[in-house]
Short mmCIF file of C-alpha atoms in Angstrom, two decimals:
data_model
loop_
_atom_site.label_atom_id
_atom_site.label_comp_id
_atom_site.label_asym_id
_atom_site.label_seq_id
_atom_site.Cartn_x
_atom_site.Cartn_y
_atom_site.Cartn_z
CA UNK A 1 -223.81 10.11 -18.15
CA UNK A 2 -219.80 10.04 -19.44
CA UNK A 3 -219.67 13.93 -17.80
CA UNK A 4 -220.98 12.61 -14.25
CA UNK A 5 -218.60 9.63 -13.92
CA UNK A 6 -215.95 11.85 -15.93
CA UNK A 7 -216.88 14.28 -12.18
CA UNK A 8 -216.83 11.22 -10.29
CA UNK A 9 -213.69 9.87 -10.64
CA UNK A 10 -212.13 13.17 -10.29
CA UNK A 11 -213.58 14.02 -7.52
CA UNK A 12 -212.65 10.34 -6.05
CA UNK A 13 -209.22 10.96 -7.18
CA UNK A 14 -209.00 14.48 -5.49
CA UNK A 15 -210.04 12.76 -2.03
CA UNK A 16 -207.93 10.24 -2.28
CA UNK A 17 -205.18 12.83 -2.91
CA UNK A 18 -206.50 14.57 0.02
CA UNK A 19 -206.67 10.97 2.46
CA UNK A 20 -203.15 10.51 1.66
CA UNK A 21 -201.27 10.57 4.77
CA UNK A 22 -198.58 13.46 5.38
CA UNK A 23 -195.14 12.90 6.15
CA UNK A 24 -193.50 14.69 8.27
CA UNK A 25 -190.26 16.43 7.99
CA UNK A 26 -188.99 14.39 11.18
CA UNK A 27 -190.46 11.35 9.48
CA UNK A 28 -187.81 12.20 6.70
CA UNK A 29 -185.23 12.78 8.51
CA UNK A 30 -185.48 9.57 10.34
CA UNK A 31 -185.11 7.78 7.01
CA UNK A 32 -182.46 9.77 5.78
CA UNK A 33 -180.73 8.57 9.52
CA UNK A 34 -181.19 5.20 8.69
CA UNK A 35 -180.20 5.24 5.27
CA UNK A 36 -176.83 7.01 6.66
CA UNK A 37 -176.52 3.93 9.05
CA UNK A 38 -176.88 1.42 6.48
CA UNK A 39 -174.18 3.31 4.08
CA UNK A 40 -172.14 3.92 7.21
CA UNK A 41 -171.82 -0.39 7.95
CA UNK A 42 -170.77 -1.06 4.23
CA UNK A 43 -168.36 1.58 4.83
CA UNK A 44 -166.66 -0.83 7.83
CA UNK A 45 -167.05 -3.70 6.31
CA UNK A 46 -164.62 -1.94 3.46
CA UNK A 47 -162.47 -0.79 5.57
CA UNK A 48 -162.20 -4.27 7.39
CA UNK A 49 -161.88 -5.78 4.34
CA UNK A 50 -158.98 -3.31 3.23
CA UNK A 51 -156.74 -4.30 6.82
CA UNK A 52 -157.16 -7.55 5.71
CA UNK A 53 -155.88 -6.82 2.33
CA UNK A 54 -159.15 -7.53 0.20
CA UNK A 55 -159.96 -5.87 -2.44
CA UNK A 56 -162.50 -3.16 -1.66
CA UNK A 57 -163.63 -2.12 -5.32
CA UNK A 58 -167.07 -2.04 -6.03
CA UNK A 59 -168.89 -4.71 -8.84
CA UNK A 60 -171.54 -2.84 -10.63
CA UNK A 61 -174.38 -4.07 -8.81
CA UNK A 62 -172.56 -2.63 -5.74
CA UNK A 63 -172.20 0.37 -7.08
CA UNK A 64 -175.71 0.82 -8.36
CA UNK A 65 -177.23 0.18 -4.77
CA UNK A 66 -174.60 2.27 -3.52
CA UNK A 67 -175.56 5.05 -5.50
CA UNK A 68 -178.92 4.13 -5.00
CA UNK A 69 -178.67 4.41 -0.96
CA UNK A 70 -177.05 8.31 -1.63
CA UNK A 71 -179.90 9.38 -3.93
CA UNK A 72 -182.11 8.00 -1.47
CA UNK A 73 -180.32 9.66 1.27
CA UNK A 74 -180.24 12.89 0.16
CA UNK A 75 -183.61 12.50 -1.34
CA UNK A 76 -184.93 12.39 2.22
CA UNK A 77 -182.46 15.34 3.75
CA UNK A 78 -184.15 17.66 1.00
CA UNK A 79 -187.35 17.03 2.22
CA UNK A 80 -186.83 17.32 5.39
CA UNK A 81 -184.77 20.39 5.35
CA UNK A 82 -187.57 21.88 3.24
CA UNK A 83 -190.17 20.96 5.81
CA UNK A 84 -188.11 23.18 7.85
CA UNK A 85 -186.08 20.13 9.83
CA UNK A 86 -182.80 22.64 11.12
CA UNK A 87 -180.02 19.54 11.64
CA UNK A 88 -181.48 18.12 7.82
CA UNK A 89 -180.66 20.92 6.37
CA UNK A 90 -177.11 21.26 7.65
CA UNK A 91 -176.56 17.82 6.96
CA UNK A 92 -177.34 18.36 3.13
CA UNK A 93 -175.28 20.69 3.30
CA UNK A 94 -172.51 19.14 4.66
CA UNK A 95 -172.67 16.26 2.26
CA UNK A 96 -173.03 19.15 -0.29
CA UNK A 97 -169.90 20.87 0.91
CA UNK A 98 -167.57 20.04 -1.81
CA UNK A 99 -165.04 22.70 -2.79
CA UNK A 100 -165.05 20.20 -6.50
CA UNK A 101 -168.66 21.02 -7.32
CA UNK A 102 -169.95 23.90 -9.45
CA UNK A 103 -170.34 27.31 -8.49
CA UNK A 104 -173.85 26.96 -8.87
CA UNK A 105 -173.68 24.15 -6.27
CA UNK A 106 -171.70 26.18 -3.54
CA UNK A 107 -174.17 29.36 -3.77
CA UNK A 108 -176.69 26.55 -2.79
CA UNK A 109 -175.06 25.24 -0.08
CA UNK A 110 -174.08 27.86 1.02
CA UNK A 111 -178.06 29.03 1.08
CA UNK A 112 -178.75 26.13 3.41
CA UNK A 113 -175.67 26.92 5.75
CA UNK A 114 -177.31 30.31 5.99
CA UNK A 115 -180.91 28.80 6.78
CA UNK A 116 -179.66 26.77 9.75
CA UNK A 117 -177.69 29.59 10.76
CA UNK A 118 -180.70 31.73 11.09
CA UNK A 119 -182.09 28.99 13.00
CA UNK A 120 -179.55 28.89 15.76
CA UNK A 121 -177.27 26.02 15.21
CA UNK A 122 -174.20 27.16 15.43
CA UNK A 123 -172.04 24.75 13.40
CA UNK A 124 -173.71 26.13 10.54
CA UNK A 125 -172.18 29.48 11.42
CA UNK A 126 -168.50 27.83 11.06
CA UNK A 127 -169.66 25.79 8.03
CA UNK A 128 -170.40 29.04 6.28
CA UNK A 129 -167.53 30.63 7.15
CA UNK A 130 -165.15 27.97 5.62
CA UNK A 131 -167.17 27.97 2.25
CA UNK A 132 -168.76 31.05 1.79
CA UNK A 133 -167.00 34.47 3.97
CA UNK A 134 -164.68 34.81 0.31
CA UNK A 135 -164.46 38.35 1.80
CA UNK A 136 -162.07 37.81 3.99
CA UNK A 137 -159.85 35.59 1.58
CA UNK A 138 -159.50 38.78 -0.82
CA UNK A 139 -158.26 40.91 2.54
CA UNK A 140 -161.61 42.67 2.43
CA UNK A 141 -162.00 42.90 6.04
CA UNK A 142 -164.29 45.67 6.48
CA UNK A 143 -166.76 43.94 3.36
CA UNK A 144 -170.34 44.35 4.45
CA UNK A 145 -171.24 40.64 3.65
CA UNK A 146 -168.38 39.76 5.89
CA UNK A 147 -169.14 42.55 8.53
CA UNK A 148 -172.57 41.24 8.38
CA UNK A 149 -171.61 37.79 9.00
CA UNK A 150 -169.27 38.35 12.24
CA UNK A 151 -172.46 40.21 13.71
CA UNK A 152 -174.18 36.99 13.71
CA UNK A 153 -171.42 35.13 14.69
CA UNK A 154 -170.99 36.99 17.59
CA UNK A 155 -174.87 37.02 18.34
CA UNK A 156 -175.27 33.51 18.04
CA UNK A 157 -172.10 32.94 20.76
CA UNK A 158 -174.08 34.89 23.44
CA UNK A 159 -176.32 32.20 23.86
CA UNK A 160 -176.90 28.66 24.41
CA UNK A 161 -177.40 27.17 20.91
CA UNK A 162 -180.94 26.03 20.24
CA UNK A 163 -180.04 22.71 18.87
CA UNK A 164 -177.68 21.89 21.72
CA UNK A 165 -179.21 18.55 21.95
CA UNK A 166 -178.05 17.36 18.03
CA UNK A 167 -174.34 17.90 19.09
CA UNK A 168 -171.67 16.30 17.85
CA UNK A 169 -171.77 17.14 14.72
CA UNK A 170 -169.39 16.42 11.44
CA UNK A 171 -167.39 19.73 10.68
CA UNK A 172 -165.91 19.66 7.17
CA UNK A 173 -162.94 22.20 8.24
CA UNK A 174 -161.45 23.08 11.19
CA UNK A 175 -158.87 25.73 12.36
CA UNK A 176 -158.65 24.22 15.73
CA UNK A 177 -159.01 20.96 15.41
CA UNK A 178 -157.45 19.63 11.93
CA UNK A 179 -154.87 17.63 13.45
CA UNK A 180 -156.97 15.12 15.29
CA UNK A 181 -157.72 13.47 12.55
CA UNK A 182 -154.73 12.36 10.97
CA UNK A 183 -154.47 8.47 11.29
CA UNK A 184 -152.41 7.24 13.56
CA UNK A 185 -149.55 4.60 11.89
CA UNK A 186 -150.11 3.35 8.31
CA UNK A 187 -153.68 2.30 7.06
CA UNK A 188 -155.40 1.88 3.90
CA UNK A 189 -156.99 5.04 1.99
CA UNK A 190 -160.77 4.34 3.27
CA UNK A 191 -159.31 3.93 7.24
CA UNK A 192 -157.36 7.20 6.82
CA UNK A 193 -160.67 9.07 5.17
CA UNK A 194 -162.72 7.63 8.20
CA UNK A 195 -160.09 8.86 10.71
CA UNK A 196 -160.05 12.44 9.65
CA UNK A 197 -163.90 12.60 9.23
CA UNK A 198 -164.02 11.47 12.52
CA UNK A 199 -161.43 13.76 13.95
CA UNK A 200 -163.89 16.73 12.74
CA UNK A 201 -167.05 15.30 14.77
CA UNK A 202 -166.71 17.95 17.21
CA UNK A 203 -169.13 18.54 20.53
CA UNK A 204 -170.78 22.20 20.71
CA UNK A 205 -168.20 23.55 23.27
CA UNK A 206 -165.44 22.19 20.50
CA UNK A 207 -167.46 24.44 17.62
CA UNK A 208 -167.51 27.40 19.88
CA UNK A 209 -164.05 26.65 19.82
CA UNK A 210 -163.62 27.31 16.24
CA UNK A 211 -166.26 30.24 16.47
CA UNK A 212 -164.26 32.09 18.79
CA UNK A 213 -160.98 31.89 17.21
CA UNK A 214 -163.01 33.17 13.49
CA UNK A 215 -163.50 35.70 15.22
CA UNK A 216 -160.25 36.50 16.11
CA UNK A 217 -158.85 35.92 12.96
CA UNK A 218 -160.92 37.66 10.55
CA UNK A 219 -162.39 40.73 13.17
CA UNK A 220 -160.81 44.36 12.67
CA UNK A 221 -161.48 47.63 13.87
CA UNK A 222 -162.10 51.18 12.10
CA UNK A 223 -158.53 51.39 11.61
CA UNK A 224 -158.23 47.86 9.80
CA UNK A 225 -156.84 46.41 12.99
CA UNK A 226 -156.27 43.64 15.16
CA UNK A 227 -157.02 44.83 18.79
CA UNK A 228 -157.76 43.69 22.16
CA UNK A 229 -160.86 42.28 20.68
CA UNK A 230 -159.13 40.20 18.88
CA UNK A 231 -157.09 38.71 21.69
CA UNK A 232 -160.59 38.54 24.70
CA UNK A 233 -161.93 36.40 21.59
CA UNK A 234 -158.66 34.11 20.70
CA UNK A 235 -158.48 33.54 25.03
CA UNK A 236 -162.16 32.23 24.80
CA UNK A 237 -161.30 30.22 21.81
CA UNK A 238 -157.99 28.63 23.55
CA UNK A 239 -160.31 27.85 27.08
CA UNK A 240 -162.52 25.71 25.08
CA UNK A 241 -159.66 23.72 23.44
CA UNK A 242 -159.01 25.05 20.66
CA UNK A 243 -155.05 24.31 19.15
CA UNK A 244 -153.15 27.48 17.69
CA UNK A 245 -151.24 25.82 15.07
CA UNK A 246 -150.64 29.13 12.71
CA UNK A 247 -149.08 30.92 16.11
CA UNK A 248 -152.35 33.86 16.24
CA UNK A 249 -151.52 34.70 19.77
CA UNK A 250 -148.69 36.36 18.67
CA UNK A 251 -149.39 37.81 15.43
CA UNK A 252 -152.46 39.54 17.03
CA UNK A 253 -150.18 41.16 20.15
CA UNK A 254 -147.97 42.14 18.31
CA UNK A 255 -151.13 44.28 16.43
CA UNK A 256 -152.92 44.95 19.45
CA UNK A 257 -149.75 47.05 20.06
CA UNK A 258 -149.34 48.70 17.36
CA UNK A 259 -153.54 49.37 17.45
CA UNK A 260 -152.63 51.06 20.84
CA UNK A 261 -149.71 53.50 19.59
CA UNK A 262 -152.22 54.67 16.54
#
C-alpha cells in the first residue's frame, strides 16, 4: 500500500510539473522591460531631487529594493536571451559591458555580443568591436579573429538589419557619436551620467554610422594598408552622420597614396 501512494504522488507531482504553464522568452523580456521602467523613474526622481539640491543617497531599504529590481532585471534578460529572445540578449550584454568586471565576465559578454550578432542585429556587431576585436588594439591587423570579424561586419551592412524594428538602441561606445552626450552647462553627477547614456541611444542608420567608419579604421589590405577601401567605407560612414573627431579622412589619403605608389 505505502509503494502505490509512494507511485501516486510522484506521478501527481510529475503532472503537475508537466501542467505548469511555460513562459515564454517574450514573456521574459516583457518583465525585464518593465522592471527597466520602474528602475528608470527612481532614476528621475534622483536626478530631480539632485537639481533641487536633495540629497540623493540611498537608506538601506532603498538600496536593498534597488538591488533587488537589478537582480530581478537581469534575472529575466537571462532567460529570455536563453530562450533565444535576440534584443534580450544584447541588452544583458550591454548592462554586462563593464570594462571593471573580470576577465571571466568580458569573455561572457562578449559570447552574447557574438550570439546577437549571428542573429542580425547589428549594434551587436559595434558592441563587440569596442569590447572584444583586442586584435586590432595590439596592431594585429591581418589577425584571423579580427579578419574574421570585419567579414561579418561587412556582411551584415549589405542588408537591412533583421531587428530594424527594436532600433534605438543604447550603444556603450561610440567613435562617431561620443560628443553628443556631454551635458550641456553644469549639472549634478546622476544628470551628467543620464545625458551621456542618452547621447549613445543611437537609431540604426546612426549604428551603421559607426559600422562603416570600423571599417575604415581597422580594414587593411595584403600589404598592411589603408586603401581606397578604406576611404568608399569612411564616405558611407560620414553620409550617415557620423563626426570625424580623430581627423581619419586624412590619415587614410594620405595612405591610400602611398598604397597606390607600392
Amino acid at each position: 500500500m505505502k509503494a502505490i501512494f509512494a507511485c501516486t504522488l510522484v506521478l501527481g507531482l510529475i503532472c503537475c510539473a508537466a501542467c505548469e504553464r511555460v513562459v515564454s522568452p517574450e514573456e521574459y523580456f516583457a518583465s525585464a522591460q518593465r522592471t527597466a521602467a520602474k528602475i528608470e523613474r527612481d532614476a528621475n526622481d534622483r536626478i530631480k531631487r539632485e537639481a533641487a539640491g536633495e540629497s540623493v543617497q540611498y537608506t538601506p531599504e532603498q538600496l536593498r529594493v534597488a538591488e533587488g529590481d537589478l537582480e530581478a532585471l537581469v534575472d529575466n534578460l537571462k532567460h529570455a536571451s536563453g530562450g533565444g529572445h535576440t534584443l534580450a540578449t544584447y541588452v544583458l550584454a550591454s548592462l554586462q559591458d563593464n570594462p571593471m568586471f573580470s576577465e571571466q565576465t568580458r569573455l561572457q559578454t562578449c559570447g552574447l555580443y557574438q550570439r546577437a550578432m549571428d542573429d542580425g542585429l547589428l549594434a551587436a556587431a559595434v558592441g563587440y568591436y569596442h569590447l572584444c576585436d583586442k586584435a586590432y588594439e595590439r596592431f594585429d591587423a591581418q589577425n584571423p579573429d579580427h579578419l574574421k570579424f570585419l567579414q561579418s561586419l561587412e556582411q551584415l551592412l549589405l542588408k537591412p538589419d533583421t531587428h530594424a524594428d527594436d532600433y534605438p538602441l543604447q550603444a556603450k561606445r561610440s567613435l562617431c557619436f561620443e560628443e553628443h552626450g556631454a551635458p550641456a552647462g553644469k549639472v549634478g553627477p546622476m544628470a551628467a551620467m543620464r545625458a551621456r547614456a542618452a547621447g549613445l541611444v543611437l537609431s540604426e542608420d546612426q549604428f551603421r554610422a559607426e559600422a562603416y567608419y570600423i571599417l575604415a579604421l581597422t580594414r587593411v589590405n595584403g600589404s598592411d594598408m589603408r586603401d581606397s577601401g578604406n576611404i568608399e567605407h569612411f564616405d558611407k560612414a560620414i553620409a550617415l552622420g557620423c563626426k570625424d573627431s580623430v581627423g581619419l579622412k586624412a590619415i587614410l589619403q594620405a595612405q591610400s597614396r602611398l598604397s597606390k605608389n607600392h
